[in-house]
Amino acid sequence: MEKAAVKEDGLLIPVTQLIDFSKFLNGDEAQKQEVAKAILHGFQTAGFIYLSNIPITEETRSHVFGTSAKYFDQPLEDKMAKSWTTAEANRGYSPPGREKVSQLTDPAEVERLRNSVPDIKESFEIGREDEPDHPNQWPDEKDALVGFKSTMLDFFEQCKVLHGEVMRAIAVGMNLDPGFFDGFVDAGDNTLRLLHYPSVDKKVFKINPGQVRAGEHSDYGSITLLFQDQRGGLQVKSPNGKFVDATPIPGTCVVNAGDLLARWSNDTIKSTIHRVVEPPSVEGDVHPARYSIAYFCNPNFKSHIEVLPGTYAAEEDKKYPGINSGEYIIRRLATTY
C-alpha cells in the first residue's frame, strides 16, 4: 500500500520520503525521471506535494522563522509605517482583517465576507529587490531587527532557485525540455510572505462556526513554497468537497500548484482549494500563535502564458486563451485587499 502524508476522502498527498528532491538535483537520469514523474503526479491528483531534502538548510529556515517572529513582535504603529499599498506593488505590512482570501471575484462580495468573518492573521510581503517602480517596504533595522533585510533577501533568492528547479522537474515530468520554463521564471517576480496567526481564544471559533484563520482559496501563480511550524491548521479540499488536514511534517516544504500553472497545463494540473482553520485541540483555552512562510512563485510578469504543448489534441481542446502573467496576478490580488 502506498504511504501518504494525507490520505482521506479521496485526497492523497504522497509522503515526503517518496519525493526526495535531492534525487532530482543530484541523482542519475533514472532518479531524475522518477522524482519528476512523482511531482507531476502529485500536482495532477492532489495539487499538493511534500518535498524533503531541498537545498535550503534547516538552519536557514529556523533563522528566517525566528527573524519573522521578531518582526511581528514590533508595536503595531511601527509595522503600519511600512504598510501594504497597492496590488501592483504588493509589498509591505497587512494588519489582521486587511486581507480576505477567498474564491470570490466581486470586490463588494469580498468586502461583505471580510466584515462578517475576517481572517485572523497579519502578514508582510517582500518582492524582488531590483524593481525600481515598487521598492520593498523594509522596516527600520534596530534592536532585534538588525539584519532583517539581508536575511530575507538571501532567503528570497534561495527560494527563487528552488522555484526554478521545481519547474524544471515539472517540465521533465511533462516530457518537455528541462529548461522549458527557465525563460518564464528567471526574473523572480515572486512574493515572499511572512505570516503570523496570533494566539486566539478557542471560544472565538465556538461563537462563530465560520471563523477561520485564513479563508478557503487557491493560490494565483505557478507554485507556492510553504514552510510551516508544527501548530497545524492547514487544510486541503478533497475531490469530494471535504477539507482534510495537511499535517506538518518536520524538515519538509509543502508545495502546491497555483491557478496560472493549472491554466498553463490546460487543467491537467490542479490548483487545489485550501484554508487555515482552528488547529487541532491543545490543552488550555487559547490556541498559541502560528507562523508560516509562503513564497508565491509566478511566471515573469511580462510573460505571455499559452496552454502548454502536449496538454491538448486540437486547438478546440484548449480551455483558455493566452494571458499576460502580471496582469492576471495583479487583477487577482486587487480583489483580496
CSV table of N, CA and C in Angstrom, one decimal, residues 18 23 29-39:
chain,number,residue,atom,x,y,z
A,18,LEU,N,8.8,9.8,-0.4
A,18,LEU,CA,8.6,9.4,-1.8
A,18,LEU,C,9.0,10.5,-2.8
A,23,LYS,N,17.3,13.8,-5.1
A,23,LYS,CA,17.5,12.8,-6.1
A,23,LYS,C,17.2,13.4,-7.5
A,29,GLU,N,20.0,9.9,-14.2
A,29,GLU,CA,18.9,10.2,-15.1
A,29,GLU,C,17.6,9.4,-14.7
A,30,ALA,N,17.7,8.2,-14.2
A,30,ALA,CA,16.6,7.4,-13.8
A,30,ALA,C,15.9,8.0,-12.6
A,31,GLN,N,16.8,8.5,-11.6
A,31,GLN,CA,16.2,9.1,-10.4
A,31,GLN,C,15.5,10.4,-10.7
A,32,LYS,N,16.2,11.2,-11.6
A,32,LYS,CA,15.5,12.5,-12.0
A,32,LYS,C,14.1,12.2,-12.6
A,33,GLN,N,14.1,11.2,-13.5
A,33,GLN,CA,12.8,10.9,-14.1
A,33,GLN,C,11.8,10.5,-13.1
A,34,GLU,N,12.2,9.6,-12.1
A,34,GLU,CA,11.3,9.1,-11.1
A,34,GLU,C,10.7,10.3,-10.2
A,35,VAL,N,11.6,11.2,-9.8
A,35,VAL,CA,11.2,12.3,-9.0
A,35,VAL,C,10.3,13.2,-9.8
A,36,ALA,N,10.6,13.5,-11.0
A,36,ALA,CA,9.8,14.4,-11.9
A,36,ALA,C,8.4,13.8,-12.1
A,37,LYS,N,8.3,12.5,-12.3
A,37,LYS,CA,7.0,11.9,-12.5
A,37,LYS,C,6.2,11.9,-11.2
A,38,ALA,N,6.9,11.8,-10.1
A,38,ALA,CA,6.2,11.8,-8.8
A,38,ALA,C,5.6,13.2,-8.5
A,39,ILE,N,6.4,14.2,-8.8
A,39,ILE,CA,6.0,15.6,-8.6
A,39,ILE,C,4.8,15.9,-9.5
